[in-house]
Amino acid sequence: MTDPQNLSFGSDAAGYDAGRLDYPPALYDRLAAAGLVPGARIFEIGAGTGIATARMLAARPARLTAVEPDPRMAGFLAQRLGADPALEVTVGAFEETALEAGAYDLGTAATAFHWCDAARAAAQAHAALRPGGRLVLFWNVYRPLEEYDAFGMAVAPFIAAAGDDREALRRSLPDIPGITAALEAAGFSAVTPGRIDWTIPLDPAQNRALYASMSNTRALPADRRATLLDAIERTAREAFPNPVERHFHTPFIDAHRP
């Protein structure tokens, strides 16, 4: 997880945290079915500022090992949730982190696994899980390349004018078939991809914060970034009902460790 695009988030961890949305309830239902239960041992790949971590800690696991490559993000996470005795924050790339073999009931990654070397990370996760353990990878996708909602379509010209890098955007989206293949090659069975579609109302400031948290926006020069975010907020305020109904989806992969 050493892609510079990934490590850009830590330059403003608080801003990133403020702009990111939680995951839909159906995703946490799947995690509960996969082993997110009181007393479980869990590892999280690329925990970031702890948006999903907080929800998983609420299930009262015995231990949640949160692995985060960016020390700035890890510091924010530790400050936010470090009072919970179940939480262990580890700084480093997941592929290079020493985890106890066969010790974990559940592994997760919230909008993070696509930054990993898929083959190495899959092998590492397989080794860390106990037989019968599960690995659930999931992503919130706010800007699918070919499936913009109405608001996404309205602001797409502003994003293009700002010089948004489409190839960088593609790198920030999960390659579900490729990751599925890597998990199967590492020895996982019953590797099941799926998708949760969901809708949430966002006011103009929340839309601005969401786009401000995206890696492509954060990579823009300050003047172009401000112009883009002003246009996004203005569009939400003037051209849509307040709040704006946004349509997103959460792809996931649920894999079993035989």
mmCIF file of C-alpha atoms in Angstrom, residues 1-247:
data_model
loop_
_atom_site.group_PDB
_atom_site.id
_atom_site.type_symbol
_atom_site.label_atom_id
_atom_site.label_comp_id
_atom_site.label_asym_id
_atom_site.label_seq_id
_atom_site.Cartn_x
_atom_site.Cartn_y
_atom_site.Cartn_z
ATOM 1 C CA MET A 1 0.000 0.000 0.000
ATOM 2 C CA THR A 2 2.722 2.417 -0.974
ATOM 3 C CA ASP A 3 1.044 4.088 -3.960
ATOM 4 C CA PRO A 4 1.651 7.864 -3.557
ATOM 5 C CA GLN A 5 -1.999 8.453 -4.492
ATOM 6 C CA ASN A 6 -3.005 6.453 -1.418
ATOM 7 C CA LEU A 7 -0.577 8.267 0.898
ATOM 8 C CA SER A 8 -1.966 11.645 -0.202
ATOM 9 C CA PHE A 9 -4.891 11.226 2.179
ATOM 10 C CA GLY A 10 -2.796 11.733 5.297
ATOM 11 C CA SER A 11 -1.922 15.320 4.369
ATOM 12 C CA ASP A 12 -5.318 16.327 5.798
ATOM 13 C CA ALA A 13 -6.590 13.375 7.793
ATOM 14 C CA ALA A 14 -9.276 15.427 9.535
ATOM 15 C CA GLY A 15 -10.599 16.767 6.217
ATOM 16 C CA TYR A 16 -10.608 13.288 4.728
ATOM 17 C CA ASP A 17 -12.496 11.955 7.739
ATOM 18 C CA ALA A 18 -15.059 14.768 7.578
ATOM 19 C CA GLY A 19 -15.818 14.124 3.899
ATOM 20 C CA ARG A 20 -16.049 10.340 3.880
ATOM 21 C CA LEU A 21 -19.365 8.586 4.366
ATOM 22 C CA ASP A 22 -20.040 5.534 6.504
ATOM 23 C CA TYR A 23 -21.011 2.247 4.857
ATOM 24 C CA PRO A 24 -24.634 1.118 4.373
ATOM 25 C CA PRO A 25 -26.306 -0.935 7.119
ATOM 26 C CA ALA A 26 -26.523 -3.980 4.840
ATOM 27 C CA LEU A 27 -22.725 -4.076 4.711
ATOM 28 C CA TYR A 28 -22.466 -4.315 8.497
ATOM 29 C CA ASP A 29 -25.119 -7.042 8.439
ATOM 30 C CA ARG A 30 -22.840 -9.015 6.123
ATOM 31 C CA LEU A 31 -19.870 -8.440 8.431
ATOM 32 C CA ALA A 32 -21.900 -9.710 11.391
ATOM 33 C CA ALA A 33 -22.773 -12.850 9.444
ATOM 34 C CA ALA A 34 -19.091 -13.271 8.534
ATOM 35 C CA GLY A 35 -17.843 -13.114 12.123
ATOM 36 C CA LEU A 36 -18.126 -9.568 13.459
ATOM 37 C CA VAL A 37 -19.384 -10.743 16.837
ATOM 38 C CA PRO A 38 -18.418 -10.158 20.485
ATOM 39 C CA GLY A 39 -15.116 -11.799 21.323
ATOM 40 C CA ALA A 40 -13.880 -12.114 17.725
ATOM 41 C CA ARG A 41 -10.312 -11.398 16.676
ATOM 42 C CA ILE A 42 -10.247 -9.128 13.624
ATOM 43 C CA PHE A 43 -7.651 -7.471 11.415
ATOM 44 C CA GLU A 44 -8.432 -4.471 9.240
ATOM 45 C CA ILE A 45 -6.400 -3.626 6.138
ATOM 46 C CA GLY A 46 -5.836 0.102 5.570
ATOM 47 C CA ALA A 47 -7.957 1.355 8.463
ATOM 48 C CA GLY A 48 -7.536 5.032 7.536
ATOM 49 C CA THR A 49 -9.164 7.360 10.053
ATOM 50 C CA GLY A 50 -11.333 4.592 11.449
ATOM 51 C CA ILE A 51 -14.757 5.130 9.876
ATOM 52 C CA ALA A 52 -15.445 1.396 9.628
ATOM 53 C CA THR A 53 -13.173 0.631 12.575
ATOM 54 C CA ALA A 54 -15.461 2.494 14.970
ATOM 55 C CA ARG A 55 -18.478 0.483 13.847
ATOM 56 C CA MET A 56 -16.584 -2.796 14.182
ATOM 57 C CA LEU A 57 -15.374 -1.895 17.687
ATOM 58 C CA ALA A 58 -19.001 -1.349 18.664
ATOM 59 C CA ALA A 59 -19.500 -5.103 18.154
ATOM 60 C CA ARG A 60 -17.056 -5.663 21.078
ATOM 61 C CA PRO A 61 -14.384 -7.858 19.476
ATOM 62 C CA ALA A 62 -11.672 -9.247 21.718
ATOM 63 C CA ARG A 63 -9.048 -7.622 19.502
ATOM 64 C CA LEU A 64 -9.126 -5.461 16.390
ATOM 65 C CA THR A 65 -5.724 -5.018 14.769
ATOM 66 C CA ALA A 66 -5.972 -1.962 12.499
ATOM 67 C CA VAL A 67 -3.129 -1.825 9.966
ATOM 68 C CA GLU A 68 -2.568 1.571 8.315
ATOM 69 C CA PRO A 69 0.427 2.511 6.097
ATOM 70 C CA ASP A 70 0.263 6.276 6.631
ATOM 71 C CA PRO A 71 1.454 7.323 10.112
ATOM 72 C CA ARG A 72 -0.604 10.521 9.925
ATOM 73 C CA MET A 73 -3.810 8.592 9.347
ATOM 74 C CA ALA A 74 -2.827 6.047 11.990
ATOM 75 C CA GLY A 75 -2.215 8.868 14.465
ATOM 76 C CA PHE A 76 -5.659 10.316 13.776
ATOM 77 C CA LEU A 77 -7.193 6.863 14.240
ATOM 78 C CA ALA A 78 -5.357 6.266 17.511
ATOM 79 C CA GLN A 79 -6.409 9.663 18.844
ATOM 80 C CA ARG A 80 -10.010 9.069 17.815
ATOM 81 C CA LEU A 81 -10.476 5.490 19.023
ATOM 82 C CA GLY A 82 -7.378 4.615 21.043
ATOM 83 C CA ALA A 83 -9.229 4.593 24.352
ATOM 84 C CA ASP A 84 -10.896 1.324 23.333
ATOM 85 C CA PRO A 85 -8.811 -1.485 24.873
ATOM 86 C CA ALA A 86 -9.694 -3.846 22.036
ATOM 87 C CA LEU A 87 -7.966 -1.662 19.433
ATOM 88 C CA GLU A 88 -4.383 -2.212 18.306
ATOM 89 C CA VAL A 89 -3.104 0.269 15.714
ATOM 90 C CA THR A 90 -0.160 -0.912 13.612
ATOM 91 C CA VAL A 91 1.649 1.412 11.191
ATOM 92 C CA GLY A 92 2.918 -0.186 7.995
ATOM 93 C CA ALA A 93 1.949 -1.770 4.701
ATOM 94 C CA PHE A 94 -0.336 -4.729 5.307
ATOM 95 C CA GLU A 95 1.737 -6.950 3.039
ATOM 96 C CA GLU A 96 4.770 -6.356 5.287
ATOM 97 C CA THR A 97 3.067 -6.471 8.698
ATOM 98 C CA ALA A 98 3.749 -9.425 10.973
ATOM 99 C CA LEU A 99 0.420 -10.918 12.052
ATOM 100 C CA GLU A 100 0.004 -14.023 14.173
ATOM 101 C CA ALA A 101 -0.659 -16.953 11.853
ATOM 102 C CA GLY A 102 -4.045 -18.630 12.022
ATOM 103 C CA ALA A 103 -5.210 -16.347 14.834
ATOM 104 C CA TYR A 104 -7.973 -14.200 13.345
ATOM 105 C CA ASP A 105 -11.654 -14.923 12.849
ATOM 106 C CA LEU A 106 -12.324 -12.103 10.396
ATOM 107 C CA GLY A 107 -10.334 -9.844 8.114
ATOM 108 C CA THR A 108 -11.723 -6.667 6.561
ATOM 109 C CA ALA A 109 -10.687 -3.823 4.284
ATOM 110 C CA ALA A 110 -12.838 -0.709 3.889
ATOM 111 C CA THR A 111 -12.121 1.040 0.574
ATOM 112 C CA ALA A 112 -8.471 0.041 0.925
ATOM 113 C CA PHE A 113 -7.570 -3.322 -0.612
ATOM 114 C CA HIS A 114 -7.177 -1.877 -4.122
ATOM 115 C CA TRP A 115 -4.093 0.008 -2.870
ATOM 116 C CA CYS A 116 -2.428 -3.293 -1.919
ATOM 117 C CA ASP A 117 -0.387 -5.685 -3.985
ATOM 118 C CA ALA A 118 -3.345 -8.045 -4.374
ATOM 119 C CA ALA A 119 -1.385 -11.316 -4.539
ATOM 120 C CA ARG A 120 0.805 -10.535 -1.516
ATOM 121 C CA ALA A 121 -2.037 -9.122 0.545
ATOM 122 C CA ALA A 122 -4.272 -12.098 -0.224
ATOM 123 C CA ALA A 123 -1.559 -14.518 0.856
ATOM 124 C CA GLN A 124 -0.961 -12.512 4.038
ATOM 125 C CA ALA A 125 -4.676 -12.474 4.877
ATOM 126 C CA HIS A 126 -4.999 -16.200 4.219
ATOM 127 C CA ALA A 127 -2.101 -16.943 6.573
ATOM 128 C CA ALA A 128 -3.487 -14.721 9.345
ATOM 129 C CA LEU A 129 -7.002 -16.191 9.354
ATOM 130 C CA ARG A 130 -7.897 -19.352 11.219
ATOM 131 C CA PRO A 131 -9.446 -22.215 9.227
ATOM 132 C CA GLY A 132 -13.076 -21.252 8.753
ATOM 133 C CA GLY A 133 -12.303 -17.548 9.016
ATOM 134 C CA ARG A 134 -13.652 -15.014 6.541
ATOM 135 C CA LEU A 135 -12.209 -12.066 4.640
ATOM 136 C CA VAL A 136 -14.664 -9.337 3.607
ATOM 137 C CA LEU A 137 -13.384 -6.559 1.353
ATOM 138 C CA PHE A 138 -15.662 -3.627 0.544
ATOM 139 C CA TRP A 139 -15.619 -0.214 -1.087
ATOM 140 C CA ASN A 140 -17.866 2.829 -1.200
ATOM 141 C CA VAL A 141 -17.891 3.924 -4.838
ATOM 142 C CA TYR A 142 -18.927 7.562 -5.173
ATOM 143 C CA ARG A 143 -17.799 8.195 -8.737
ATOM 144 C CA PRO A 144 -18.260 5.052 -10.833
ATOM 145 C CA LEU A 145 -16.834 5.728 -14.264
ATOM 146 C CA GLU A 146 -19.955 4.896 -16.263
ATOM 147 C CA GLU A 147 -22.716 5.101 -13.648
ATOM 148 C CA TYR A 148 -22.924 8.680 -12.423
ATOM 149 C CA ASP A 149 -26.115 9.673 -10.630
ATOM 150 C CA ALA A 150 -27.833 12.914 -11.707
ATOM 151 C CA PHE A 151 -25.641 15.086 -9.518
ATOM 152 C CA GLY A 152 -22.511 13.282 -10.669
ATOM 153 C CA MET A 153 -23.478 13.950 -14.268
ATOM 154 C CA ALA A 154 -24.052 17.643 -13.490
ATOM 155 C CA VAL A 155 -20.614 18.164 -11.945
ATOM 156 C CA ALA A 156 -18.678 15.923 -14.362
ATOM 157 C CA PRO A 157 -17.833 18.850 -16.709
ATOM 158 C CA PHE A 158 -16.332 20.816 -13.806
ATOM 159 C CA ILE A 159 -14.238 17.808 -12.820
ATOM 160 C CA ALA A 160 -13.002 17.408 -16.407
ATOM 161 C CA ALA A 161 -12.198 21.127 -16.666
ATOM 162 C CA ALA A 162 -10.150 20.937 -13.469
ATOM 163 C CA GLY A 163 -7.854 18.420 -15.127
ATOM 164 C CA ASP A 164 -9.036 15.345 -13.266
ATOM 165 C CA ASP A 165 -6.849 12.348 -14.132
ATOM 166 C CA ARG A 166 -9.090 9.531 -15.408
ATOM 167 C CA GLU A 167 -6.315 6.956 -15.200
ATOM 168 C CA ALA A 168 -5.693 7.922 -11.578
ATOM 169 C CA LEU A 169 -9.412 7.566 -10.978
ATOM 170 C CA ARG A 170 -9.345 4.082 -12.433
ATOM 171 C CA ARG A 171 -6.531 3.173 -10.007
ATOM 172 C CA SER A 172 -8.697 4.373 -7.127
ATOM 173 C CA LEU A 173 -11.529 1.959 -8.030
ATOM 174 C CA PRO A 174 -11.452 -1.756 -7.217
ATOM 175 C CA ASP A 175 -10.655 -4.318 -9.885
ATOM 176 C CA ILE A 176 -13.171 -6.854 -8.590
ATOM 177 C CA PRO A 177 -12.310 -9.667 -11.073
ATOM 178 C CA GLY A 178 -8.576 -9.214 -10.489
ATOM 179 C CA ILE A 179 -8.903 -9.195 -6.701
ATOM 180 C CA THR A 180 -11.227 -12.196 -6.815
ATOM 181 C CA ALA A 181 -8.648 -14.108 -8.857
ATOM 182 C CA ALA A 182 -5.868 -13.166 -6.409
ATOM 183 C CA LEU A 183 -7.921 -14.440 -3.460
ATOM 184 C CA GLU A 184 -8.649 -17.727 -5.192
ATOM 185 C CA ALA A 185 -4.969 -18.142 -6.077
ATOM 186 C CA ALA A 186 -4.062 -17.577 -2.416
ATOM 187 C CA GLY A 187 -6.293 -20.463 -1.364
ATOM 188 C CA PHE A 188 -9.575 -18.798 -0.445
ATOM 189 C CA SER A 189 -12.770 -20.646 -1.333
ATOM 190 C CA ALA A 190 -16.366 -19.555 -1.958
ATOM 191 C CA VAL A 191 -15.088 -16.154 -3.096
ATOM 192 C CA THR A 192 -18.320 -14.231 -3.599
ATOM 193 C CA PRO A 193 -18.481 -10.744 -5.139
ATOM 194 C CA GLY A 194 -21.610 -8.676 -4.608
ATOM 195 C CA ARG A 195 -22.889 -5.125 -4.552
ATOM 196 C CA ILE A 196 -25.098 -3.023 -2.297
ATOM 197 C CA ASP A 197 -26.856 -0.036 -3.870
ATOM 198 C CA TRP A 198 -27.895 2.756 -1.556
ATOM 199 C CA THR A 199 -29.107 6.342 -1.451
ATOM 200 C CA ILE A 200 -28.267 9.117 0.989
ATOM 201 C CA PRO A 201 -29.240 12.812 1.193
ATOM 202 C CA LEU A 202 -26.280 15.222 1.199
ATOM 203 C CA ASP A 203 -26.496 18.979 1.634
ATOM 204 C CA PRO A 204 -24.247 21.315 -0.430
ATOM 205 C CA ALA A 205 -21.497 21.431 2.207
ATOM 206 C CA GLN A 206 -21.508 17.649 2.533
ATOM 207 C CA ASN A 207 -21.214 17.218 -1.238
ATOM 208 C CA ARG A 208 -18.277 19.618 -1.238
ATOM 209 C CA ALA A 209 -16.592 17.734 1.610
ATOM 210 C CA LEU A 210 -17.132 14.387 -0.109
ATOM 211 C CA TYR A 211 -15.450 15.491 -3.348
ATOM 212 C CA ALA A 212 -12.712 17.270 -1.370
ATOM 213 C CA SER A 213 -11.826 13.929 0.252
ATOM 214 C CA MET A 214 -11.177 12.159 -3.069
ATOM 215 C CA SER A 215 -7.595 11.465 -4.056
ATOM 216 C CA ASN A 216 -7.952 13.015 -7.517
ATOM 217 C CA THR A 217 -9.314 16.258 -6.080
ATOM 218 C CA ARG A 218 -6.638 16.374 -3.400
ATOM 219 C CA ALA A 219 -3.936 16.035 -6.060
ATOM 220 C CA LEU A 220 -5.039 19.200 -7.898
ATOM 221 C CA PRO A 221 -3.227 22.529 -7.422
ATOM 222 C CA ALA A 222 -4.896 24.604 -4.714
ATOM 223 C CA ASP A 223 -6.477 27.131 -7.086
ATOM 224 C CA ARG A 224 -8.003 24.498 -9.377
ATOM 225 C CA ARG A 225 -9.170 22.471 -6.384
ATOM 226 C CA ALA A 226 -10.942 25.491 -4.876
ATOM 227 C CA THR A 227 -12.578 26.365 -8.209
ATOM 228 C CA LEU A 228 -13.821 22.810 -8.617
ATOM 229 C CA LEU A 229 -15.187 22.540 -5.078
ATOM 230 C CA ASP A 230 -16.890 25.930 -5.378
ATOM 231 C CA ALA A 231 -18.621 24.731 -8.559
ATOM 232 C CA ILE A 232 -19.704 21.481 -6.912
ATOM 233 C CA GLU A 233 -21.154 23.257 -3.890
ATOM 234 C CA ARG A 234 -22.845 25.905 -6.059
ATOM 235 C CA THR A 235 -24.435 23.224 -8.244
ATOM 236 C CA ALA A 236 -25.781 21.428 -5.190
ATOM 237 C CA ARG A 237 -27.167 24.679 -3.802
ATOM 238 C CA GLU A 238 -28.675 26.153 -6.965
ATOM 239 C CA ALA A 239 -29.563 23.319 -9.329
ATOM 240 C CA PHE A 240 -30.834 20.557 -7.024
ATOM 241 C CA PRO A 241 -33.235 20.223 -4.104
ATOM 242 C CA ASN A 242 -31.522 20.615 -0.762
ATOM 243 C CA PRO A 243 -30.473 18.040 0.310
ATOM 244 C CA VAL A 244 -29.440 16.205 -2.867
ATOM 245 C CA GLU A 245 -30.392 12.532 -3.099
ATOM 246 C CA ARG A 246 -27.125 10.803 -3.990
ATOM 247 C CA HIS A 247 -26.976 7.264 -5.368
#
